[in-house]
PDB file of C-alpha atoms in Angstrom:
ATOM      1  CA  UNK H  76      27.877-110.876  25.801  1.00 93.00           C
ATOM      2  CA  UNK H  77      28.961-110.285  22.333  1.00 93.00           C
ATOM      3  CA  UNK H  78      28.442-113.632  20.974  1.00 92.00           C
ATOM      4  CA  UNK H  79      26.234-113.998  17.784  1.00 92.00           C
ATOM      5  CA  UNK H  80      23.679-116.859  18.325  1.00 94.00           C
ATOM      6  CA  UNK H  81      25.701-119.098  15.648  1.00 94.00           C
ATOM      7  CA  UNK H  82      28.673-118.128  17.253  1.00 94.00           C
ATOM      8  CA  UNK H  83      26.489-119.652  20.434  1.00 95.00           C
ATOM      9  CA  UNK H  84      25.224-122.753  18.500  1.00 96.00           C
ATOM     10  CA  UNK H  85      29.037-123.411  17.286  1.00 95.00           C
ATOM     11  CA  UNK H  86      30.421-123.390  21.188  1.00 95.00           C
ATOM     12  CA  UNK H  87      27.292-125.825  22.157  1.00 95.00           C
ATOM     13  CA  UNK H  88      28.343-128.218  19.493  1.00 95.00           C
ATOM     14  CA  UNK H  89      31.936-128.258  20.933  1.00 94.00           C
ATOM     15  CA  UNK H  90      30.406-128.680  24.314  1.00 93.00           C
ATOM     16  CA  UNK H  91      27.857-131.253  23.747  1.00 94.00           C
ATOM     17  CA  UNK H  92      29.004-133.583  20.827  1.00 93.00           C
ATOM     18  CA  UNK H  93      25.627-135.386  20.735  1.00 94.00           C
ATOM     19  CA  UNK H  94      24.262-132.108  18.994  1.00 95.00           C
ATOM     20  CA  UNK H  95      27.052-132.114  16.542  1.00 92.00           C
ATOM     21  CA  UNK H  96      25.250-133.311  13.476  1.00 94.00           C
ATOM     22  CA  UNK H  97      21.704-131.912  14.584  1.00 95.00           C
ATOM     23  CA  UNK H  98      20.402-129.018  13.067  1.00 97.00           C
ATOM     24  CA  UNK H  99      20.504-126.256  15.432  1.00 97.00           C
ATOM     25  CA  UNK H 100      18.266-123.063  15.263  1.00 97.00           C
ATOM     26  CA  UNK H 101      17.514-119.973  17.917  1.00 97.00           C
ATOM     27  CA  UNK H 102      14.649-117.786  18.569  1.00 96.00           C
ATOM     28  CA  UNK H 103      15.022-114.208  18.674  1.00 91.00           C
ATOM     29  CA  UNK H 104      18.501-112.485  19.526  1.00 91.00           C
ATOM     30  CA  UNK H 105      20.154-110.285  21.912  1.00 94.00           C
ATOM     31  CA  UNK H 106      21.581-106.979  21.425  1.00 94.00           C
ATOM     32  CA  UNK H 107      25.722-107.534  21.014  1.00 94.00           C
ATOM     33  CA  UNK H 108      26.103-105.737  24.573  1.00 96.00           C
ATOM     34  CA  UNK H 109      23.283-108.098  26.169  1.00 97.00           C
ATOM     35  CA  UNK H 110      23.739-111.238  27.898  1.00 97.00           C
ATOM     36  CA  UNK H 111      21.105-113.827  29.413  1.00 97.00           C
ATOM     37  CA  UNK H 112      18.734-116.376  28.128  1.00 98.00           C
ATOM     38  CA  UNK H 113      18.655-117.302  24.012  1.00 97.00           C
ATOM     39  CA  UNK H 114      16.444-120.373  22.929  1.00 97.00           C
ATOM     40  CA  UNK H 115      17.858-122.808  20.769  1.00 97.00           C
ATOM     41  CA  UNK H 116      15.787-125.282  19.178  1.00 97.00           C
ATOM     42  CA  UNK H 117      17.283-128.441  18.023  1.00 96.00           C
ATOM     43  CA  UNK H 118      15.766-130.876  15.174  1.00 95.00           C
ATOM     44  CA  UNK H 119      12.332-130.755  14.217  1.00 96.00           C
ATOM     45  CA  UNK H 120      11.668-128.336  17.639  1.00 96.00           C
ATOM     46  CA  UNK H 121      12.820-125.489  15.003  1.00 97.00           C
ATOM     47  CA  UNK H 122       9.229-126.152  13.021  1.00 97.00           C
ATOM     48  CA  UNK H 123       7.836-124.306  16.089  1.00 97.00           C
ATOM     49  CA  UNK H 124      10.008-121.721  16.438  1.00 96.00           C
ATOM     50  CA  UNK H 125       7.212-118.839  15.742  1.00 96.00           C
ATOM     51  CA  UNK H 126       5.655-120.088  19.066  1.00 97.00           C
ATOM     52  CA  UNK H 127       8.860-119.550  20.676  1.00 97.00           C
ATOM     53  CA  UNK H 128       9.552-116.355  18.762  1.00 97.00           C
ATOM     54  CA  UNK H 129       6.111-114.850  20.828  1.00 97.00           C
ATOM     55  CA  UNK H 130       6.848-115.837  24.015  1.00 98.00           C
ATOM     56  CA  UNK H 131       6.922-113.173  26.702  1.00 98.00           C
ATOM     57  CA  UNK H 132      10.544-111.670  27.687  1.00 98.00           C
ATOM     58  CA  UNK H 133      11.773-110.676  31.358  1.00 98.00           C
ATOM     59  CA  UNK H 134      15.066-108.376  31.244  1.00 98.00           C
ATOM     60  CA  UNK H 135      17.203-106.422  34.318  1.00 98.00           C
ATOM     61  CA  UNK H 136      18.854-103.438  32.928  1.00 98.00           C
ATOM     62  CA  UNK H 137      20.339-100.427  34.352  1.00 98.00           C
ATOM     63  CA  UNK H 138      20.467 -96.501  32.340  1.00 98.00           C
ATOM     64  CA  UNK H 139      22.800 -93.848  33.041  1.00 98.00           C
ATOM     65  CA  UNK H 140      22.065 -90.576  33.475  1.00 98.00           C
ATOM     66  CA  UNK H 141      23.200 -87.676  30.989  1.00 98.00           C
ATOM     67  CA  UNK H 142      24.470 -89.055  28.102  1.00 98.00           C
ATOM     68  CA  UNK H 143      22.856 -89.920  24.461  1.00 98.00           C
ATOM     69  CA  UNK H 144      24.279 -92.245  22.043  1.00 98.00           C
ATOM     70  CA  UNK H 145      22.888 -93.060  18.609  1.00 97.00           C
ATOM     71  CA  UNK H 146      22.204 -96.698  19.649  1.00 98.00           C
ATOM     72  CA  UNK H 147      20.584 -95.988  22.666  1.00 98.00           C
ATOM     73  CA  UNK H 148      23.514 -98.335  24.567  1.00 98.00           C
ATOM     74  CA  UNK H 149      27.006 -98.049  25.111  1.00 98.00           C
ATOM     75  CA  UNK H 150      28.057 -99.566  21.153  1.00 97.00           C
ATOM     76  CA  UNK H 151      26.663 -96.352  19.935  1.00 97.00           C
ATOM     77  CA  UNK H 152      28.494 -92.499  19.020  1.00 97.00           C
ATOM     78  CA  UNK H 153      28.162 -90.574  21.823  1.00 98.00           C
ATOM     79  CA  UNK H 154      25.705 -87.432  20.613  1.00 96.00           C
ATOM     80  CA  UNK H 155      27.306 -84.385  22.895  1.00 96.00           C
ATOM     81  CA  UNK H 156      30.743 -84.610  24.305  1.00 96.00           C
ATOM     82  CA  UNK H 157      29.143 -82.251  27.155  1.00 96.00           C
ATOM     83  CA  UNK H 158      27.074 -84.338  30.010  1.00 96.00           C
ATOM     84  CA  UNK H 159      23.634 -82.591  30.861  1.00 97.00           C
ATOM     85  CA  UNK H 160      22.637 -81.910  34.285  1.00 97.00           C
ATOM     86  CA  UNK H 161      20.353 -84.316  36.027  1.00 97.00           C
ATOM     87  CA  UNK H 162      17.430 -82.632  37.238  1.00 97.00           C
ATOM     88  CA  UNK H 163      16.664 -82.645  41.198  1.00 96.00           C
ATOM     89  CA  UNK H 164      14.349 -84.355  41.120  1.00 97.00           C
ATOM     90  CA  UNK H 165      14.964 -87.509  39.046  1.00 97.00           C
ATOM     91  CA  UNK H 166      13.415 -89.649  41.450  1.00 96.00           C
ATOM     92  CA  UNK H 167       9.924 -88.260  40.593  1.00 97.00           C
ATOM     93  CA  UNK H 168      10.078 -88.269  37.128  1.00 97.00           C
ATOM     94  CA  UNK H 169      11.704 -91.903  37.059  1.00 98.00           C
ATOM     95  CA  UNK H 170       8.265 -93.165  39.218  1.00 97.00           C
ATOM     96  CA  UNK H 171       5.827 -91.767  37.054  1.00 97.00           C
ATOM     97  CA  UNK H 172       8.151 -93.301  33.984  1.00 98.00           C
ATOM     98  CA  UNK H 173       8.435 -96.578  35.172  1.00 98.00           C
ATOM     99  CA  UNK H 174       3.801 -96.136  36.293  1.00 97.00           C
ATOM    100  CA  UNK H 175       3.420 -94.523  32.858  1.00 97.00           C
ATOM    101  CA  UNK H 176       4.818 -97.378  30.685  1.00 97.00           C
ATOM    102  CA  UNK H 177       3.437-100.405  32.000  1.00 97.00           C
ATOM    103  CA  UNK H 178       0.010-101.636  29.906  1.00 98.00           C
ATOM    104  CA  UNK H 179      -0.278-101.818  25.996  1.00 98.00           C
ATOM    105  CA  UNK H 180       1.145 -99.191  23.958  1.00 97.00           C
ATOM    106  CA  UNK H 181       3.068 -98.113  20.574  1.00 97.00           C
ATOM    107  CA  UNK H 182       6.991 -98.378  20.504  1.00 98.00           C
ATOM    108  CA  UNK H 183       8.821 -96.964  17.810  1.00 97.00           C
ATOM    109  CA  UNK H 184      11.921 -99.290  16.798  1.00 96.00           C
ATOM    110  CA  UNK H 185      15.148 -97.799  17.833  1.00 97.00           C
ATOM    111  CA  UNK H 186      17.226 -96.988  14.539  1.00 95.00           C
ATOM    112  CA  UNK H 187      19.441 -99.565  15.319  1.00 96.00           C
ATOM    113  CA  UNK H 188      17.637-102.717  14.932  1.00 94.00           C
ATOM    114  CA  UNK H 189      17.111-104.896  12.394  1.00 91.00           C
ATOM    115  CA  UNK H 190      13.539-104.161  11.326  1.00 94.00           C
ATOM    116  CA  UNK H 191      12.970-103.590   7.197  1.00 95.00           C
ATOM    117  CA  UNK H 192      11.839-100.084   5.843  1.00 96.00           C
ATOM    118  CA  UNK H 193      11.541-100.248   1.998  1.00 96.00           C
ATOM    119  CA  UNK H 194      13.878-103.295   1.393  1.00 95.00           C
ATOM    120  CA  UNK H 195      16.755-102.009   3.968  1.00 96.00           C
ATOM    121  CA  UNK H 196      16.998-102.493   7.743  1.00 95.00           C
ATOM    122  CA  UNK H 197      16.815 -99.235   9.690  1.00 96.00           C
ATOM    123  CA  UNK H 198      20.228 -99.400  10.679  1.00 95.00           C
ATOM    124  CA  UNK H 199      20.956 -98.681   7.095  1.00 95.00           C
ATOM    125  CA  UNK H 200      19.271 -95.662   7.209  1.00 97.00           C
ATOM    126  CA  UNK H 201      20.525 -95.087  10.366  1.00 96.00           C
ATOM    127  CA  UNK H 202      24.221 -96.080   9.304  1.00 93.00           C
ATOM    128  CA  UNK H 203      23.379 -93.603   5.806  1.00 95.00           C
ATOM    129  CA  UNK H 204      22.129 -90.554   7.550  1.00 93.00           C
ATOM    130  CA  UNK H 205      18.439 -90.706   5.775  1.00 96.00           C
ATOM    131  CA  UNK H 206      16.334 -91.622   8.827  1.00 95.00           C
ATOM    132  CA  UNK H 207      14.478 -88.306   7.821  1.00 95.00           C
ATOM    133  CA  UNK H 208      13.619 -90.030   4.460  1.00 96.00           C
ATOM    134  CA  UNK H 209      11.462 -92.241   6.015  1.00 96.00           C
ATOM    135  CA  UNK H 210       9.232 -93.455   8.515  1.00 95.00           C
ATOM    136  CA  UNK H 211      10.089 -95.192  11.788  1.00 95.00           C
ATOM    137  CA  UNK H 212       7.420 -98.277  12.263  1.00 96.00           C
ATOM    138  CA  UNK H 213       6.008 -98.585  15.607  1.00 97.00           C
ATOM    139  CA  UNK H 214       4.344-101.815  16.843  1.00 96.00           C
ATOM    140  CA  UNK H 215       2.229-102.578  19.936  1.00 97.00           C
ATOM    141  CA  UNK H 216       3.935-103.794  23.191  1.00 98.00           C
ATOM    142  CA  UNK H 217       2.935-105.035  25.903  1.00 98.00           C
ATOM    143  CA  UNK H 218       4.409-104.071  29.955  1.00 98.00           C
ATOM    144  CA  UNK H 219       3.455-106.347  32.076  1.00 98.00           C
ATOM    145  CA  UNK H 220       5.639-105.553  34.955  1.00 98.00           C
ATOM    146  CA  UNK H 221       7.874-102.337  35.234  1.00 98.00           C
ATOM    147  CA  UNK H 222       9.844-101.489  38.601  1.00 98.00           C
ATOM    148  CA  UNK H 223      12.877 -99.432  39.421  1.00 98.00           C
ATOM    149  CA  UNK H 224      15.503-101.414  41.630  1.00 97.00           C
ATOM    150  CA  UNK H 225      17.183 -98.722  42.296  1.00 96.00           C
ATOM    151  CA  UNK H 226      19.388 -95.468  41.669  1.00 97.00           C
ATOM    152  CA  UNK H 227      23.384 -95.190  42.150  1.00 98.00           C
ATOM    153  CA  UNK H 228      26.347 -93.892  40.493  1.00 98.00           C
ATOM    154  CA  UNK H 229      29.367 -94.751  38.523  1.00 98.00           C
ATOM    155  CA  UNK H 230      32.686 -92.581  37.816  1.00 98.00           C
ATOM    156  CA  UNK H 231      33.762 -92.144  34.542  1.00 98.00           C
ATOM    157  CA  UNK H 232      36.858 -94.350  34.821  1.00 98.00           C
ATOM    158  CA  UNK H 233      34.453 -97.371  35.780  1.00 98.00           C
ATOM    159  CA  UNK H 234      32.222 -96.488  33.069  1.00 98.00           C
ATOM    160  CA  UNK H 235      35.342 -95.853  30.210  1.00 98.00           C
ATOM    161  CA  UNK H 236      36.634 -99.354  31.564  1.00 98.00           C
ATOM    162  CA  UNK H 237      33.557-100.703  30.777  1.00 98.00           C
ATOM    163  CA  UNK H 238      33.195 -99.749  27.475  1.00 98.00           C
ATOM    164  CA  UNK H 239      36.824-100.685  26.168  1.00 98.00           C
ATOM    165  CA  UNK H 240      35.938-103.685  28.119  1.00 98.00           C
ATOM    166  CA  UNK H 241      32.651-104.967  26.448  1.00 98.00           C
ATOM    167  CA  UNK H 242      33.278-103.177  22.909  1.00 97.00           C
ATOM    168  CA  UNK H 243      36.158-105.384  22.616  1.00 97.00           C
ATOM    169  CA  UNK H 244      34.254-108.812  22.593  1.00 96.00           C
ATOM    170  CA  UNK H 245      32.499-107.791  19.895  1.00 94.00           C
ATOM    171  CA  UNK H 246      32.674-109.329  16.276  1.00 89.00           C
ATOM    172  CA  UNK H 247      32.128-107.908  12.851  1.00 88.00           C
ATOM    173  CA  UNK H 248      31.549-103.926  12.054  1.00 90.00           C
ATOM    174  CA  UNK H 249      29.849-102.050  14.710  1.00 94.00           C
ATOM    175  CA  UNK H 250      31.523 -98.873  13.910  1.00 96.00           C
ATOM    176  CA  UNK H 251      34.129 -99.923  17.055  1.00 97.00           C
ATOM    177  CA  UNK H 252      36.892 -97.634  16.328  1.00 97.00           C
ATOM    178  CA  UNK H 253      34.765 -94.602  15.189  1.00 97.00           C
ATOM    179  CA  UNK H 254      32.455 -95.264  18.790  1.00 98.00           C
ATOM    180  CA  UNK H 255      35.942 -95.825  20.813  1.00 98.00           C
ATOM    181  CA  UNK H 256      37.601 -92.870  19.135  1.00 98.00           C
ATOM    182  CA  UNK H 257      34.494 -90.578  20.054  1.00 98.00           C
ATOM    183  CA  UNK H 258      34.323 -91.849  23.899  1.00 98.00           C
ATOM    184  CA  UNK H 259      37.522 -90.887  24.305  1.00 98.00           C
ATOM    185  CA  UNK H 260      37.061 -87.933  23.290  1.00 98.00           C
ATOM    186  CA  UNK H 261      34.307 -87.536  25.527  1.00 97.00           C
ATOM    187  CA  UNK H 262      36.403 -88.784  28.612  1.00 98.00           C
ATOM    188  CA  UNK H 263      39.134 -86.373  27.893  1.00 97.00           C
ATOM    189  CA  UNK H 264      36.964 -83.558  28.680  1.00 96.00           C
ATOM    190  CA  UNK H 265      36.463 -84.647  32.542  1.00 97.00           C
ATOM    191  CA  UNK H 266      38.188 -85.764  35.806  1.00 97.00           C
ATOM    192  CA  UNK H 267      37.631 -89.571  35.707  1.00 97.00           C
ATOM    193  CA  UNK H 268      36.710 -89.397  39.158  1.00 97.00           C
ATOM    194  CA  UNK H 269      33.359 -87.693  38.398  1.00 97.00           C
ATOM    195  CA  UNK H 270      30.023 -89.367  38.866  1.00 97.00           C
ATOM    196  CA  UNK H 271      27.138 -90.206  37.053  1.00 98.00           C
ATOM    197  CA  UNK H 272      23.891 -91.214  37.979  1.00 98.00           C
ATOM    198  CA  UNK H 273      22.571 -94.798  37.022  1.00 98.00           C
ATOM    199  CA  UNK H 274      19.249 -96.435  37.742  1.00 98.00           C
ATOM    200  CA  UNK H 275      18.112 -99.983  37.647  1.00 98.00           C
ATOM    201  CA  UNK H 276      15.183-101.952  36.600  1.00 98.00           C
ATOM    202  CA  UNK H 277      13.031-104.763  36.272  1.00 98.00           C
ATOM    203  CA  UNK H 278      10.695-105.538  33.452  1.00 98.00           C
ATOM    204  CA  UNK H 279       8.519-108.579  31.959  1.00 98.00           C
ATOM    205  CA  UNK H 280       7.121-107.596  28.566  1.00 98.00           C
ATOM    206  CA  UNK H 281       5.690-108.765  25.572  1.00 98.00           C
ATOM    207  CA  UNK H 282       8.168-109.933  22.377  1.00 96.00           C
ATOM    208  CA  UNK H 283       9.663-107.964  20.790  1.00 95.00           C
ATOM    209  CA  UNK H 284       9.957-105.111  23.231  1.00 97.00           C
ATOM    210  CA  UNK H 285      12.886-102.961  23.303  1.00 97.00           C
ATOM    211  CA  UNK H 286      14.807-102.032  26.751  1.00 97.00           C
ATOM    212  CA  UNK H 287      17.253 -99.737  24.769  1.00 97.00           C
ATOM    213  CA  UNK H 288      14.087 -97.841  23.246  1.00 98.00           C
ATOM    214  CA  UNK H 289      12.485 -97.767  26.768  1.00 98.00           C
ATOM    215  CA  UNK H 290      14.971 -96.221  28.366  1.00 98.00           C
ATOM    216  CA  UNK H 291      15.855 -93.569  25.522  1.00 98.00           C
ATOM    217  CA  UNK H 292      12.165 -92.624  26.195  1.00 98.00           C
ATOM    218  CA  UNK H 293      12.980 -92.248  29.658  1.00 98.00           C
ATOM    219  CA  UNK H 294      16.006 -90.041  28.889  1.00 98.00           C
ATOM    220  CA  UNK H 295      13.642 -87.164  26.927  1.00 97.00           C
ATOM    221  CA  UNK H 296      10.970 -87.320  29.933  1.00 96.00           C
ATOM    222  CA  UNK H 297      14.085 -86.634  32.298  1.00 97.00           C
ATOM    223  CA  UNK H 298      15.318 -84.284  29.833  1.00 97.00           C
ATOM    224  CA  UNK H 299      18.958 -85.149  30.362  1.00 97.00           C
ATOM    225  CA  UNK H 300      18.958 -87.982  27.856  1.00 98.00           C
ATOM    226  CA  UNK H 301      19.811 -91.856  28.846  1.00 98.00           C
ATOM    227  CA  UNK H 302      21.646 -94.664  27.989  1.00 98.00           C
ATOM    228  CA  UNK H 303      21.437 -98.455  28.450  1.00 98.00           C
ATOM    229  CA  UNK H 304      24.696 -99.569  30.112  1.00 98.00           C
ATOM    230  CA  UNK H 305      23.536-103.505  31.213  1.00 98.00           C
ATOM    231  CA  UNK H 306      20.879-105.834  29.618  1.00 98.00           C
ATOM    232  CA  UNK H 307      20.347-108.776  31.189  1.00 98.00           C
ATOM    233  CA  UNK H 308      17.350-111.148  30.319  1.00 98.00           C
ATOM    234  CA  UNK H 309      16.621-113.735  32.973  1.00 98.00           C
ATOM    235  CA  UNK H 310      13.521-114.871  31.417  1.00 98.00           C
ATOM    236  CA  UNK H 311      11.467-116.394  28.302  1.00 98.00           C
ATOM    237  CA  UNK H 312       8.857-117.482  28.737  1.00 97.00           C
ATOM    238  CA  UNK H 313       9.010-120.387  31.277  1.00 97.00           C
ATOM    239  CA  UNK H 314      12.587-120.854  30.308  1.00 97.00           C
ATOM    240  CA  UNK H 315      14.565-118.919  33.086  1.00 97.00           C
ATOM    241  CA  UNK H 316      18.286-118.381  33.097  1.00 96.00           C
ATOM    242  CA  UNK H 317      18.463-120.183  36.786  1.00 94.00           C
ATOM    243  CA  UNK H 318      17.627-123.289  34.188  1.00 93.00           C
ATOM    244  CA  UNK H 319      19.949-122.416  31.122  1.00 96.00           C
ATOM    245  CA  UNK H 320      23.195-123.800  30.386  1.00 94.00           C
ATOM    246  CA  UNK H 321      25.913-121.240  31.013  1.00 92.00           C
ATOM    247  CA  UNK H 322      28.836-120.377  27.910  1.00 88.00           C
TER     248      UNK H 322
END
């Protein structure tokens, strides 16, 4: 979590010296806030890195309940410093989600991702405020498998503690103190002992599927909004994390 894959490469130099002087690539990345499995292909294995690049994903993640952030995960501005009610029946409507979503289908790519729109990555326009100046490209995804673990809860002090946790191992400009500065604001509002409702899942998909896009979806069919709060991605491929080497 919160490594950059040449920040990755760089530690698995130091740890394996043999790979020092080899050329050292990766296929596909994680989101800052995610953690698991990242390929790395070493030598002339990086001439085949579009066969990598396709391979199917599997990821455990858990949502909470009530909250929206720009991001769709916890590295994002909180949208309303007021939590919305969960609905009763939550169970229900996370079932017929998680039935729903699994086959082929369009996803739209969350604003902030890397994918190009007229020379810039959305998170430009994202970043800029001019979303509504353009288009948001879908592409076709595959779900393969889709199940719900299970539902719990987490106070607000274990969830604040989280997020001044994880924000701080992360590198470069994500907007930290601007997202920091905003979640407190948000915590300030209510007892820390209060609880939220989280739910967790399971899901093998085709590349370049989006979890945090998945479960903002899931937020507007609950109607209370959602937000990803742990990505973990055990699989790609046949390459499972059991098998990786651990950083």
């Amino acid at each position: 979590m919160g490594m950059t894959p040449l920040e990755v490469i760089m530690e698995l130099k130091q740890l394996k010296p043999e790979l020092k002087n080899q050329k050292i690539s990766y296929a596909g990345r994680l989101d800052p806030l995610a953690r698991g499995v990242l390929l790395l292909l070493v030598g002339e294995e990086i001439k085949h890195k579009e066969k990598y690049l396709s391979l199917d994903k599997s990821y455990e993640f858990e949502a909470i309940l009530g909250i929206e952030t720009d991001t769709y995960d916890l590295l994002g501005l909180i949208q309303s410093l007021e939590l919305k009610l969960v609905p009763i029946n939550v169970n229900l409507i996370v079932n017929d989600f998680v039935n729903k979503y699994r086959g082929k289908q369009l996803q739209s790519y969350p604003p902030y991702s890397s994918k190009a729109v007229d020379g810039k990555h959305l998170f430009w326009w994202a970043k800029n405020k001019r979303l509504d100046e353009i288009a948001v490209p879908t592409r076709e995804i595959e779900i393969f498998k889709f199940e719900t673990v299970g539902m719990g809860e987490i106070t607000l002090l274990k969830l604040e503690e989280k997020i001044n946790r994880e924000i701080a191992l992360i590198h470069g400009d994500f907007r930290q103190n601007s997202i920091l500065k905003r979640w407190e604001e948000f915590f300030a509002k209510y007892d820390r002992s209060e609880k939220l409702k989280t739910v967790k899942f399971n899901v093998t998909c085709s590349s370049g599927t989006y979890v945090r896009e998945l479960v903002h979806q899931l937020g507007k069919e609950i109607g209370c909004g959602a937000v990803t709060i742990d990505i973990l991605r055990t699989t790609i491929g046949d390459y499972s994390l059991k098998k990786s080497l651990k950083l």
